[in-house]
Short mmCIF file of C-alpha atoms and ligand atoms in Angstrom, two decimals:
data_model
loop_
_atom_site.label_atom_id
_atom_site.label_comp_id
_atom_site.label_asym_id
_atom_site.label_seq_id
_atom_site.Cartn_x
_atom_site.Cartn_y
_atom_site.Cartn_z
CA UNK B 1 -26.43 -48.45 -65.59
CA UNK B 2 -25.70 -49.81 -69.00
CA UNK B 3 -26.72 -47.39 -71.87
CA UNK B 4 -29.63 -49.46 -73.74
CA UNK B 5 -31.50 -45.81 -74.07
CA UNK B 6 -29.40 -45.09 -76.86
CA UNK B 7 -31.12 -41.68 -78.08
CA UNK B 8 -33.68 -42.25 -75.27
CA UNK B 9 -32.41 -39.36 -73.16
CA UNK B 10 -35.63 -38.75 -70.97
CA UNK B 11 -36.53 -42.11 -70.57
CA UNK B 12 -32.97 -42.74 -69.26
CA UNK B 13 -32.69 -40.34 -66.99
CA UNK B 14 -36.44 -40.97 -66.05
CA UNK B 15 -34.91 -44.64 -65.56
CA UNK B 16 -32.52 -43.57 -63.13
CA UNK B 17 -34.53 -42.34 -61.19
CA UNK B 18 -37.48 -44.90 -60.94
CA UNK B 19 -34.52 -47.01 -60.10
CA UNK B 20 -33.95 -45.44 -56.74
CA UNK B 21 -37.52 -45.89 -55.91
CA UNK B 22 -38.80 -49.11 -56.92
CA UNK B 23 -37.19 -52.29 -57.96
CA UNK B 24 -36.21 -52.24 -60.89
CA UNK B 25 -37.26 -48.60 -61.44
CA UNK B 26 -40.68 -50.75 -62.46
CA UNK B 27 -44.46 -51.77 -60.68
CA UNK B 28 -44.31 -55.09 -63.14
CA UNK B 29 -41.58 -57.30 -64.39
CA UNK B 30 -42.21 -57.40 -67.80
CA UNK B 31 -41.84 -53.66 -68.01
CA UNK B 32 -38.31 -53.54 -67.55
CA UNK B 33 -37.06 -54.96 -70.66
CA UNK B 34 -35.17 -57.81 -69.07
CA UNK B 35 -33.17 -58.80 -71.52
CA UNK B 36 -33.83 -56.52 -73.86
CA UNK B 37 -30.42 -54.33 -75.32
CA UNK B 38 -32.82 -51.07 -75.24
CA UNK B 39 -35.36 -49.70 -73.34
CA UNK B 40 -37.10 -49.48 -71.13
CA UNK B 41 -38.84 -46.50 -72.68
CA UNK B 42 -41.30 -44.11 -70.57
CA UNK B 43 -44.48 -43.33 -72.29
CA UNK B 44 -45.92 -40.07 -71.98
CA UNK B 45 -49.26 -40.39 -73.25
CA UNK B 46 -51.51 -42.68 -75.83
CA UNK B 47 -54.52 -41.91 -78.26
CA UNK B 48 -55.63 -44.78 -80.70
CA UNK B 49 -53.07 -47.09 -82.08
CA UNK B 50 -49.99 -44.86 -81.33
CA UNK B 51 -47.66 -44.47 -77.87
CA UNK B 52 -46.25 -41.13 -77.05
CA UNK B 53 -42.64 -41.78 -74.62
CA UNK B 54 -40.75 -38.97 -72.87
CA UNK B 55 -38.50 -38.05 -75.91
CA UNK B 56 -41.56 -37.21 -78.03
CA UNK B 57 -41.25 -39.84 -79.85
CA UNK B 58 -44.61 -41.82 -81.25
CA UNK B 59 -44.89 -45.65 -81.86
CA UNK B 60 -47.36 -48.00 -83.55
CA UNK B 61 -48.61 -50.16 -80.42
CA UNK B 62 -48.99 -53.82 -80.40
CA UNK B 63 -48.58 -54.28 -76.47
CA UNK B 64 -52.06 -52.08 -76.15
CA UNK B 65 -51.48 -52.04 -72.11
CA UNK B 66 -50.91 -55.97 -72.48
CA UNK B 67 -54.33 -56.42 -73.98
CA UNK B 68 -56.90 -54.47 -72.70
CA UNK B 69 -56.93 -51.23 -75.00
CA UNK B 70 -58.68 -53.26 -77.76
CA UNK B 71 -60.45 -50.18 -78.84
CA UNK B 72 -57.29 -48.09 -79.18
CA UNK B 73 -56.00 -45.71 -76.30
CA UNK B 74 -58.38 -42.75 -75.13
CA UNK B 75 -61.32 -44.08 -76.53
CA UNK B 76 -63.55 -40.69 -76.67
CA UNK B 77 -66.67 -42.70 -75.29
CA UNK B 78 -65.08 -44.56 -72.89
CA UNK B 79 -62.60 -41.89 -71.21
CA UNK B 80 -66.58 -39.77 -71.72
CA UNK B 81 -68.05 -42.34 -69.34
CA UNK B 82 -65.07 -42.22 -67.28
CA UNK B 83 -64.93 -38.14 -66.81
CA UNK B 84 -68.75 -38.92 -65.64
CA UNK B 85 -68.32 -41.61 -63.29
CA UNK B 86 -65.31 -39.92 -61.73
CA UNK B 87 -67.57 -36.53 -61.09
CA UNK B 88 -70.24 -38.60 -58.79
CA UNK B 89 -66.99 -39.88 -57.00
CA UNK B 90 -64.22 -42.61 -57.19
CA UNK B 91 -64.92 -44.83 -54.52
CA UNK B 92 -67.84 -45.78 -51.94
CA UNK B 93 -67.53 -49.21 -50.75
CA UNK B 94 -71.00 -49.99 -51.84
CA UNK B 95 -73.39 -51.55 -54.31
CA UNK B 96 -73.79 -49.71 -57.09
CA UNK B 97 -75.73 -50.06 -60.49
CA UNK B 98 -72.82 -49.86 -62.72
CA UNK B 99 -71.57 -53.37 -61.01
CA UNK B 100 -74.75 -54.64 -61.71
CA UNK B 101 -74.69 -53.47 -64.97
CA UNK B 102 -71.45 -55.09 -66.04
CA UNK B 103 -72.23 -58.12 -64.43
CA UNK B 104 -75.68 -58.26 -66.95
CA UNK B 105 -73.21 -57.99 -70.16
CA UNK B 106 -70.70 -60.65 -68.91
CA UNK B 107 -73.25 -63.25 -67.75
CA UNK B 108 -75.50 -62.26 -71.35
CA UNK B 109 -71.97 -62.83 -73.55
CA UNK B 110 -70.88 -65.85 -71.93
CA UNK B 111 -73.33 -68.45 -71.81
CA UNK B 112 -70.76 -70.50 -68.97
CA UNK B 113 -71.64 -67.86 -66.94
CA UNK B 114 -74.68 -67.31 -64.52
CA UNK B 115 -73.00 -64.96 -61.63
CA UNK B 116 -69.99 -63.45 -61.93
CA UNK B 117 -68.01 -61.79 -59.09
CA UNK B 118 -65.94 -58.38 -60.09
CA UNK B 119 -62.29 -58.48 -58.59
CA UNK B 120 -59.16 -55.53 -59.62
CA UNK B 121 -56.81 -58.24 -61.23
CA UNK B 122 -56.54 -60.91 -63.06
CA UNK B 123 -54.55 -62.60 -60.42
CA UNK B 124 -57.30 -61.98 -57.96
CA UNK B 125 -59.63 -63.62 -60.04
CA UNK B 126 -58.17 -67.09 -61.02
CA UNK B 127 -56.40 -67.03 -56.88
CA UNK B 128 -60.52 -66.53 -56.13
CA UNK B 129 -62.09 -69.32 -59.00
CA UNK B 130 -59.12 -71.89 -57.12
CA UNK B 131 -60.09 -71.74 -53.80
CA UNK B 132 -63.79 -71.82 -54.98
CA UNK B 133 -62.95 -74.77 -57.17
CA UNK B 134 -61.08 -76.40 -54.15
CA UNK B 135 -64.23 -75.43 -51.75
CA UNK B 136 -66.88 -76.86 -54.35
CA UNK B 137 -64.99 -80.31 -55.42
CA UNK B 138 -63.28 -80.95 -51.38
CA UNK B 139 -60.24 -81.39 -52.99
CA UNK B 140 -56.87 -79.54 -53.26
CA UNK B 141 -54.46 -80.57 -56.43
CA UNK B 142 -54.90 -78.29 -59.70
CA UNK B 143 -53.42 -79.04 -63.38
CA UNK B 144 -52.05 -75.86 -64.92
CA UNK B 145 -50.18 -76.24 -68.32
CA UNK B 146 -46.35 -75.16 -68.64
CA UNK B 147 -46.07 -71.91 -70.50
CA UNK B 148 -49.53 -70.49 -69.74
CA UNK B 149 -49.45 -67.39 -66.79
CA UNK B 150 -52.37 -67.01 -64.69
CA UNK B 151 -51.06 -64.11 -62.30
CA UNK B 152 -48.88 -64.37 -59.49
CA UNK B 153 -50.34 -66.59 -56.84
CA UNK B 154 -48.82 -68.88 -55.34
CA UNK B 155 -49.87 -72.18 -56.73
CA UNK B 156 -49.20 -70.71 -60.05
CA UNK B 157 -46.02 -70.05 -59.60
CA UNK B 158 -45.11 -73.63 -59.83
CA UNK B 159 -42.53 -75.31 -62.31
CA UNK B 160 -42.95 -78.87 -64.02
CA UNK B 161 -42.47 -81.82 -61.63
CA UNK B 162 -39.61 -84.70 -62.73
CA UNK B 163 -42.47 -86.64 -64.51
CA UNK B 164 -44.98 -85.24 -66.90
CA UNK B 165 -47.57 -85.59 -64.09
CA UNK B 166 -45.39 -85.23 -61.09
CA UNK B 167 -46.59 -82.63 -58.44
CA UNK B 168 -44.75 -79.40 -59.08
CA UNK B 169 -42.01 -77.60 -57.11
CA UNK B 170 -42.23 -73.70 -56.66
CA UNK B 171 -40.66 -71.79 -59.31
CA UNK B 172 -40.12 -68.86 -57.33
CA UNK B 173 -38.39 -68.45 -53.64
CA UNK B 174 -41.15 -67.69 -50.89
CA UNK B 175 -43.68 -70.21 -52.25
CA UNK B 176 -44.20 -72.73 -50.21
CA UNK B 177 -43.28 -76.13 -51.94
CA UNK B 178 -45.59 -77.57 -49.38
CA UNK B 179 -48.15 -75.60 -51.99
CA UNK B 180 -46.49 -75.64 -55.21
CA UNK B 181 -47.14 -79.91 -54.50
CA UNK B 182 -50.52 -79.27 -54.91
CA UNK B 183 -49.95 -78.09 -58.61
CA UNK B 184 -49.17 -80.34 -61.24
CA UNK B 185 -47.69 -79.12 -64.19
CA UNK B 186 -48.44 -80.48 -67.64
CA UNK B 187 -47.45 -79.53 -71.08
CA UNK B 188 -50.46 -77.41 -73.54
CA UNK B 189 -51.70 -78.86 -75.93
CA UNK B 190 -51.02 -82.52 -74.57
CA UNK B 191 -54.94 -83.65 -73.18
CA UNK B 192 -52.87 -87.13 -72.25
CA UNK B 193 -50.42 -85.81 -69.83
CA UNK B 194 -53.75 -84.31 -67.99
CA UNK B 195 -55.40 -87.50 -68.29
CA UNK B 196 -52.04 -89.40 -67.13
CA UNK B 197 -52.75 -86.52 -63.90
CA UNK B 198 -56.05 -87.63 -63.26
CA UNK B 199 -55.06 -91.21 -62.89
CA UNK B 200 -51.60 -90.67 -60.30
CA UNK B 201 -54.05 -88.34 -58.14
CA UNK B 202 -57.48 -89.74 -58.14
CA UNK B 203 -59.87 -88.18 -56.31
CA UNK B 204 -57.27 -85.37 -55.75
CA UNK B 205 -57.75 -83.02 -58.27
CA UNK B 206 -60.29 -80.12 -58.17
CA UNK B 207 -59.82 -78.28 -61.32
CA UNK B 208 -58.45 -77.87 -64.37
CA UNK B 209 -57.13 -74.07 -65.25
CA UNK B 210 -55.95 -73.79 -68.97
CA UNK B 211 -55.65 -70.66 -70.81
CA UNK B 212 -57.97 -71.56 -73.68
CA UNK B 213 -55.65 -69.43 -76.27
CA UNK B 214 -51.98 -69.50 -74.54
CA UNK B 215 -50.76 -66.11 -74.69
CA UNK B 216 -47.90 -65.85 -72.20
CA UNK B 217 -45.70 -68.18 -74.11
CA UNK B 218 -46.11 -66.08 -77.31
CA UNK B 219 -49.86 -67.19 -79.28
CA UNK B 220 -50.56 -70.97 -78.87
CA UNK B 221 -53.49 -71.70 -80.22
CA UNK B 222 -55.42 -74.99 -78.53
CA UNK B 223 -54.53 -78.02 -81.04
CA UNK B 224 -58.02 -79.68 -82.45
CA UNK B 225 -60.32 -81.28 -79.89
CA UNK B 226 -57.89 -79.88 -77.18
CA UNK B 227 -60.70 -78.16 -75.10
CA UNK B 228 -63.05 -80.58 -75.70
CA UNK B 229 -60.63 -83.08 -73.88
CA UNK B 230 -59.65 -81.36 -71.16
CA UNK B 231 -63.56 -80.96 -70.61
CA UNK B 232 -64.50 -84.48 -71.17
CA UNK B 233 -61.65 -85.22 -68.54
CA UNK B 234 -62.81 -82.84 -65.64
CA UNK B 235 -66.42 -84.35 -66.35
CA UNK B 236 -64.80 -87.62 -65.97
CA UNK B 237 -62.95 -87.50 -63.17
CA UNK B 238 -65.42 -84.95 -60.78
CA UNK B 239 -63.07 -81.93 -61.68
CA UNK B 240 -63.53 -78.16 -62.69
CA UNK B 241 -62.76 -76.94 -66.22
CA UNK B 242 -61.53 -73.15 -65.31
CA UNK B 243 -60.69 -70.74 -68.41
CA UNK B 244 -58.17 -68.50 -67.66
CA UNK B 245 -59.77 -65.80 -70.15
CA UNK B 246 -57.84 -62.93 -69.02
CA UNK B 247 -56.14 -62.58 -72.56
CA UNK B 248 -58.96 -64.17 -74.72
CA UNK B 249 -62.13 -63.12 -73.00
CA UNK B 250 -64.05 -60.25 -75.56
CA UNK B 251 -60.57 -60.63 -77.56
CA UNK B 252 -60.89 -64.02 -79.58
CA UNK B 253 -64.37 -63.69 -79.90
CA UNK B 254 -67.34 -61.29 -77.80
CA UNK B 255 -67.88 -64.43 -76.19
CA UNK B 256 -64.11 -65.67 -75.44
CA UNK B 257 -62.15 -69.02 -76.49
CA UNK B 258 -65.51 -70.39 -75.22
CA UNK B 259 -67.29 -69.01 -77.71
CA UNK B 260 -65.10 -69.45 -80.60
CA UNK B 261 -64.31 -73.02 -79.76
CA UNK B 262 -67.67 -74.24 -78.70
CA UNK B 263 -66.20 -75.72 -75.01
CA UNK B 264 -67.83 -74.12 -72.18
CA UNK B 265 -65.47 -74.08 -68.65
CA UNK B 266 -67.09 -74.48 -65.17
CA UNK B 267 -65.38 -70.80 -64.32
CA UNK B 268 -64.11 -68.23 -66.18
CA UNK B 269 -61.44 -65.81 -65.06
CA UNK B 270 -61.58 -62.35 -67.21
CA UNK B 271 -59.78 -59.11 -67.16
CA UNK B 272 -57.91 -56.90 -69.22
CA UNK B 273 -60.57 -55.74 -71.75
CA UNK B 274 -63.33 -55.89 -69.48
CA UNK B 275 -61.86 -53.04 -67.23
CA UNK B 276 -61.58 -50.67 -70.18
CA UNK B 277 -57.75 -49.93 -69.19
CA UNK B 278 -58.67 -49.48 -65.39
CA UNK B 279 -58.09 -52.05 -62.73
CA UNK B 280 -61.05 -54.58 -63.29
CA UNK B 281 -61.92 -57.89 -63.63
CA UNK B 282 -63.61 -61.01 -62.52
CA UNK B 283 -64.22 -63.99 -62.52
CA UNK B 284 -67.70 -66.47 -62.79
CA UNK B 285 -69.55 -69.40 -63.77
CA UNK B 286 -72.60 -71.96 -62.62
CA UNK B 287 -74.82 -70.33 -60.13
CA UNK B 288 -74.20 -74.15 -57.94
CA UNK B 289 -70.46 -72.79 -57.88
CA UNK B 290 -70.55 -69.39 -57.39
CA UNK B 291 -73.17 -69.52 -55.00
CA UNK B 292 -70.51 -71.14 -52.59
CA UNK B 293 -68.80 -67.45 -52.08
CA UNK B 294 -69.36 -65.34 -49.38
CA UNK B 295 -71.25 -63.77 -48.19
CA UNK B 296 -74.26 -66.30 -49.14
CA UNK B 297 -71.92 -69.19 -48.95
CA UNK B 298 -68.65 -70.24 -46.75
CA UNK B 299 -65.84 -69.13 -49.59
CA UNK B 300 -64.64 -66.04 -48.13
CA UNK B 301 -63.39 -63.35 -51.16
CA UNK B 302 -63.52 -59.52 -50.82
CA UNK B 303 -61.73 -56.53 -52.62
CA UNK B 304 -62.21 -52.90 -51.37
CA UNK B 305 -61.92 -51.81 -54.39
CA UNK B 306 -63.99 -54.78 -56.38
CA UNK B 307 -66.30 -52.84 -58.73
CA UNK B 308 -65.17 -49.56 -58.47
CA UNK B 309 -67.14 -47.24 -60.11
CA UNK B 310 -64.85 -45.38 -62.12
CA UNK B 311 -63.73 -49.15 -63.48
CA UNK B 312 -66.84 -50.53 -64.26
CA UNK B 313 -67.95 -47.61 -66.06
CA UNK B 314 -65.22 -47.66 -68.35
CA UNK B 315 -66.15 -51.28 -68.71
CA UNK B 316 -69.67 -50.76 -69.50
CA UNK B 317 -68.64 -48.03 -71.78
CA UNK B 318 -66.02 -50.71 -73.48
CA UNK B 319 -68.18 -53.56 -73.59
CA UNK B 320 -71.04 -51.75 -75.02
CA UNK B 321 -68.79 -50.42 -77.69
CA UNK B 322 -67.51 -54.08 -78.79
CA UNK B 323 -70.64 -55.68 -78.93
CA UNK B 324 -71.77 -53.25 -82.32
CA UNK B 325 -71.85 -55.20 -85.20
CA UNK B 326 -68.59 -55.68 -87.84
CA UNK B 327 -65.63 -55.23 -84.38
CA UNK B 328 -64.80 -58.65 -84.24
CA UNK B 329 -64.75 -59.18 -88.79
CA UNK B 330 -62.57 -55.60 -88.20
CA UNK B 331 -60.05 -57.25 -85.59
CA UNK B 332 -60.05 -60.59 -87.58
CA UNK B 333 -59.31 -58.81 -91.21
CA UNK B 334 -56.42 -56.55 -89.13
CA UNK B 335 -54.75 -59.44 -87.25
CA UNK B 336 -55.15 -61.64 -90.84
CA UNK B 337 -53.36 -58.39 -92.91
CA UNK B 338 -50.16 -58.20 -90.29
CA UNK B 339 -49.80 -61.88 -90.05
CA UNK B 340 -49.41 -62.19 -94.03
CA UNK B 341 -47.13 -58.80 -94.33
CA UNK B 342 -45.22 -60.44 -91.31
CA UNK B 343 -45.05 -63.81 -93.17
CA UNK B 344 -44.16 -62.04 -96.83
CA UNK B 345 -41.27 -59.85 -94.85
CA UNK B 346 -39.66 -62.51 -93.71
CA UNK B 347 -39.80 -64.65 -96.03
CA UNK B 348 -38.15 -62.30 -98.18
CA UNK B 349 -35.41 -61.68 -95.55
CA UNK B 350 -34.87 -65.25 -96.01
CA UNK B 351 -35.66 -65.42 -91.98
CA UNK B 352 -37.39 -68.45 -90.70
CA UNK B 353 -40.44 -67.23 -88.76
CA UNK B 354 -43.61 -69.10 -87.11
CA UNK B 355 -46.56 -67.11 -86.73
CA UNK B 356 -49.36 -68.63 -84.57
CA UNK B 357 -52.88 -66.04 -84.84
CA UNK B 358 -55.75 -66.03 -82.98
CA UNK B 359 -57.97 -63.01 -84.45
CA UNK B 360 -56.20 -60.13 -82.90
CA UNK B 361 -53.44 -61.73 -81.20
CA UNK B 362 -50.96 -63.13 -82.57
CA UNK B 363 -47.01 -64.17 -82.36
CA UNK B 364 -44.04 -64.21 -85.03
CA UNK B 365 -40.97 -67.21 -83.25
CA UNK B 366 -37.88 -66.98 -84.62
CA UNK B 367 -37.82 -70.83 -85.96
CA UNK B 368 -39.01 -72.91 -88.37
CA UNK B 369 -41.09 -75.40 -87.43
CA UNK B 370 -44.75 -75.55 -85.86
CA UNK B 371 -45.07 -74.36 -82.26
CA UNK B 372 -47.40 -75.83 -80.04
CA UNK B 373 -46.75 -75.71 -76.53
CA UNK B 374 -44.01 -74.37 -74.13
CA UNK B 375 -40.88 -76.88 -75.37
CA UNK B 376 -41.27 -75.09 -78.53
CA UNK B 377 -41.14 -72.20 -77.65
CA UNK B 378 -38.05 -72.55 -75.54
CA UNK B 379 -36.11 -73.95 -78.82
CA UNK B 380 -36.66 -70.47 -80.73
CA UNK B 381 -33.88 -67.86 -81.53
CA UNK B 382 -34.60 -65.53 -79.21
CA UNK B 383 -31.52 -63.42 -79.22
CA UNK B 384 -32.98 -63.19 -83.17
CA UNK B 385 -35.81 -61.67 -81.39
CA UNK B 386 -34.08 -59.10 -79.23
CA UNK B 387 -32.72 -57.67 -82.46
CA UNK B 388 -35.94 -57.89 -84.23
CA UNK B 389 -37.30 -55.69 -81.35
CA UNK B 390 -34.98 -52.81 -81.48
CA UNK B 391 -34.96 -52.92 -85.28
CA UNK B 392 -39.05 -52.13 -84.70
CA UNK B 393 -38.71 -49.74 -81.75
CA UNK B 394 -36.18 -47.65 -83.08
CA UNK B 395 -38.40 -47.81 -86.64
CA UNK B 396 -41.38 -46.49 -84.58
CA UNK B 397 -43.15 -49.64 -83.48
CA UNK B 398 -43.75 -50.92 -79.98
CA UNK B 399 -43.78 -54.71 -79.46
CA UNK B 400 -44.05 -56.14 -76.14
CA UNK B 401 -40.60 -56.42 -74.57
CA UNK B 402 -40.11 -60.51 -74.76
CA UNK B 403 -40.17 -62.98 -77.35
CA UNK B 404 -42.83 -65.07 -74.85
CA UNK B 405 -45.58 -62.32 -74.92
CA UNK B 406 -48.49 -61.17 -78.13
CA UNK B 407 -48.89 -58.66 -80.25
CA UNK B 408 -52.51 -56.82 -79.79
CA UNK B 409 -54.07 -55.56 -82.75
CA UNK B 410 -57.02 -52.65 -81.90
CA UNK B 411 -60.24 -51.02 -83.51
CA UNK B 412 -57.83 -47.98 -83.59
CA UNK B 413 -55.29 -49.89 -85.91
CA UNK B 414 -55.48 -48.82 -89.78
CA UNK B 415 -54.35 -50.08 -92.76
CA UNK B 416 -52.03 -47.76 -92.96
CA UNK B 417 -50.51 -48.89 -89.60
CA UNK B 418 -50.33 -52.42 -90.63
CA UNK B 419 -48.53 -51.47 -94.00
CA UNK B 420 -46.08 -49.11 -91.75
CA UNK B 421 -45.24 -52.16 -89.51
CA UNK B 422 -44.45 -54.52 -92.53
CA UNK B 423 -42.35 -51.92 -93.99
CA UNK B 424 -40.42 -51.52 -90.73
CA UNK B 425 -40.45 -55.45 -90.01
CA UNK B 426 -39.05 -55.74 -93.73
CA UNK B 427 -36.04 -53.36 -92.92
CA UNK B 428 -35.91 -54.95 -88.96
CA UNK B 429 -35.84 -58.48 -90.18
CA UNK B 430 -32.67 -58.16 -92.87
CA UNK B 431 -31.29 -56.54 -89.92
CA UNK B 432 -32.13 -59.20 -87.91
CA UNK B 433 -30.88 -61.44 -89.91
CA UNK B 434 -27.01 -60.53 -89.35
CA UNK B 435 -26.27 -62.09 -85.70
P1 KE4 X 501 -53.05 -59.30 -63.68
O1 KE4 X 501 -52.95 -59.69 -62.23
O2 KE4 X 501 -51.69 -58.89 -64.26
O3 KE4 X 501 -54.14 -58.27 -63.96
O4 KE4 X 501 -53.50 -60.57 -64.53
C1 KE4 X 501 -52.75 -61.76 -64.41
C2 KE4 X 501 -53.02 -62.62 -65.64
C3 KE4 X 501 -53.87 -63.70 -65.54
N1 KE4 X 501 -54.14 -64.48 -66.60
C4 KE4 X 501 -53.58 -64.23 -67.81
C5 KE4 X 501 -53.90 -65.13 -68.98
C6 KE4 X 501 -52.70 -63.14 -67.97
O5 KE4 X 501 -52.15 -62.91 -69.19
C7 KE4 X 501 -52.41 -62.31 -66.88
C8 KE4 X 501 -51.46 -61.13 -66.99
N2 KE4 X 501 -50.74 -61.02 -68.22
C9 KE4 X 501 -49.46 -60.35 -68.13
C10 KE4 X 501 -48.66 -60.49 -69.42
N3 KE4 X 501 -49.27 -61.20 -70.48
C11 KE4 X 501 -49.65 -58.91 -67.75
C12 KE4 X 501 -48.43 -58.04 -67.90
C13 KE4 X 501 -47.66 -57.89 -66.62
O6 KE4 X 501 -47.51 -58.88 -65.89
O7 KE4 X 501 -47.22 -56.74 -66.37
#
């Protein structure tokens, strides 16, 4: 066991142990700090903006769960709703109003929408919106876009063919490259290369499934009249325009990417915030579509756990709480404040950094030029990065663990917070700056 919990005692030895138990002594990769020369720290507890980890020790957090604790941690009125869901039960297998309920503020904020089915990841739901998208067009090929994550299904786990709209090959061992064929692989923000997809397999292609802001290759924002291509194309060509909204959905906007960029997708895939920090999400779209799913139509989908009550009232509860007037100007004048103190920091460390923002979200790469789509991404100093993210954690801020993943800004984030991150970022980036 290398040391990389330097000071860390608890969360080594907690390390150690978790080790013995489960691969990687983690329950998702990401956690582990591959790569990483510290970490991974334990946390303890969360309230607001800040992380608690085993040593006592508190952070500023900008990994917020990986995006859904856009209210903070512990939101008062949502872990309320929670302590009164969880009296009446956890779990019954049945209809309940609550689903209902949710389903009423999803299909009101997203206009795309008309039924929605609840699911307990955000893998379930974009797996689910494929084979419905398959079912509904009769066909089986899907574009996905290099960089952008949609879970860990199968036919997502797919690499780049040899050609820029060659099928894919699995990136993964145990997927089947008789599946990962079925995926073609094309670079964001490059409408042509999906075009250049539709014409090698006409007729082949069910759907589209784009992340309408990239977040899982750092922020990449969708380049001008990006959307709007990839849904002129699908209309074109007989194929479904699915938003991956996991990330984006009530973060870029109430509405999602959909909103904020005027496109509207055929299905929408949503998670994260919508489960209020508890295993929930979904996935929806035309009533023609949806209306294909069991049990009224042949598309077979089911979740024992698919609306639990305990998740969709913290959903309600979270949902309810964004949608007040001034939470999206809030989020947008945050995320704008840390992008310039980012910006000014380095700039004075005489560090070359690219942020890309999207309201809330956003991501610093060590480089200096634009980034736009995976290629970048994979040309930016990323051992710069590892340093830059011990510099923060050992100043007392938590970034996500990769130089390919956001930064979440909350409701819970203050001023104060954002000046304590530049200061740190200032003192992490000089550090930085010596290899
Ligand atoms: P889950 O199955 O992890 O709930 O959702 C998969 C997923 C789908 N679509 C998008 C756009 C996503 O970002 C995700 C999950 N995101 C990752 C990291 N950004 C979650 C963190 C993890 O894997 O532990």
């Amino acid at each position: 066991m290398t040391d990389r919990h330097d000071g860390h005692v608890r969360s080594r030895a907690a390390y150690e142990a978790a080790c013995r138990r489960l691969p990687g002594g983690v329950n998702s990769p990401v956690r582990a700090y591959g790569g990483m020369d510290i970490g991974p720290v334990f946390i303890a507890s969360a309230r607001g903006a800040k992380v608690v980890d085993l040593d006592g020790r508190e952070y500023i957090d900008y990994v917020g769960s990986w995006g859904p604790m856009i209210l903070g941690h512990a939101h008062p009125e949502v872990i309320a709703a929670i302590h009164a869901a969880v009296d009446r039960g956890t779990s019954f297998g049945a209809p309940t109003l609550a689903e209902t309920a949710l389903a009423e503020r999803i299909v009101r904020a997203m206009a795309s929408i008309e039924l929605v089915r609840l699911v307990s990841s955000g893998t379930e739901a974009v797996m689910s919106a494929v084979r419905l998208a398959r079912a509904f067009t009769g066909r089986e090929m899907i574009v996905k876009m290099a960089g952008c994550y949609h879970g860990h299904s199968d036919s997502f786990l797919v690499a780049a063919g040899s050609g820029v709209a060659e099928q894919g090959t699995a990136s993964c061992p145990g997927v089947p490259q008789a599946l990962a064929q079925l995926t073609v692989v094309a670079p964001y923000n490059d409408a042509e290369a999906v075009r250049a997809a539709f014409e090698r397999h006409k007729g082949r292609i069910a759907a589209v499934l784009v992340e309408p802001v990239a977040a899982n290759m750092g922020v990449v924002p969708p380049a001008a009249g990006y959307l709007e291509r990839l849904r002129r194309l699908c209309d074109e060509h007989g194929a479904l325009l699915i938003f991956d909204e996991v990330i984006s959905g009530f973060r870029v906007a109430f509405g999602g990417a959909q909103q904020r960029y005027g496109v509207d997708a055929d299905l929408t895939c949503l998670g994260k915030i919508i489960g209020g920090g508890l295993p929930l999400a979904a996935f929806g779209g035309r009533a023609a579509i949806m209306e294909q799913l069991a049990p009224i139509g042949q598309v077979y989908q089911a979740g024992t756990l698919s609306g639990n009550p305990i998740a969709t009232a913290a959903a309600v509860a979270t949902l309810d709480l964004l949608a007040r007037p001034g939470c999206y100007d809030r989020l947008e004048a945050l995320g704008a404040a840390l992008e310039a103190g980012l910006a000014d920091a380095a700039a004075r460390a005489g560090v070359p950094l690219t942020i890309n923002r999207v309201g809330s979200i956003l991501s610093g790469f060590f480089c200096d030029r634009p980034v736009r789509h995976f290629a970048d991404v994979q040309a930016t100093d990323v051992a710069r990065f590892k340093r830059f993210f011990a510099g923060m954690l050992e100043r007392g801020v938590y970034l996500a663990p990769s130089a390919y993943e956001a930064m979440f800004v909350s409701l819970a984030h203050t001023e104060a917070d954002i000046e304590r991150t530049i200061d740190a970022a200032r003192q992490a980036l000089q550090a930085a700056a010596r290899p």
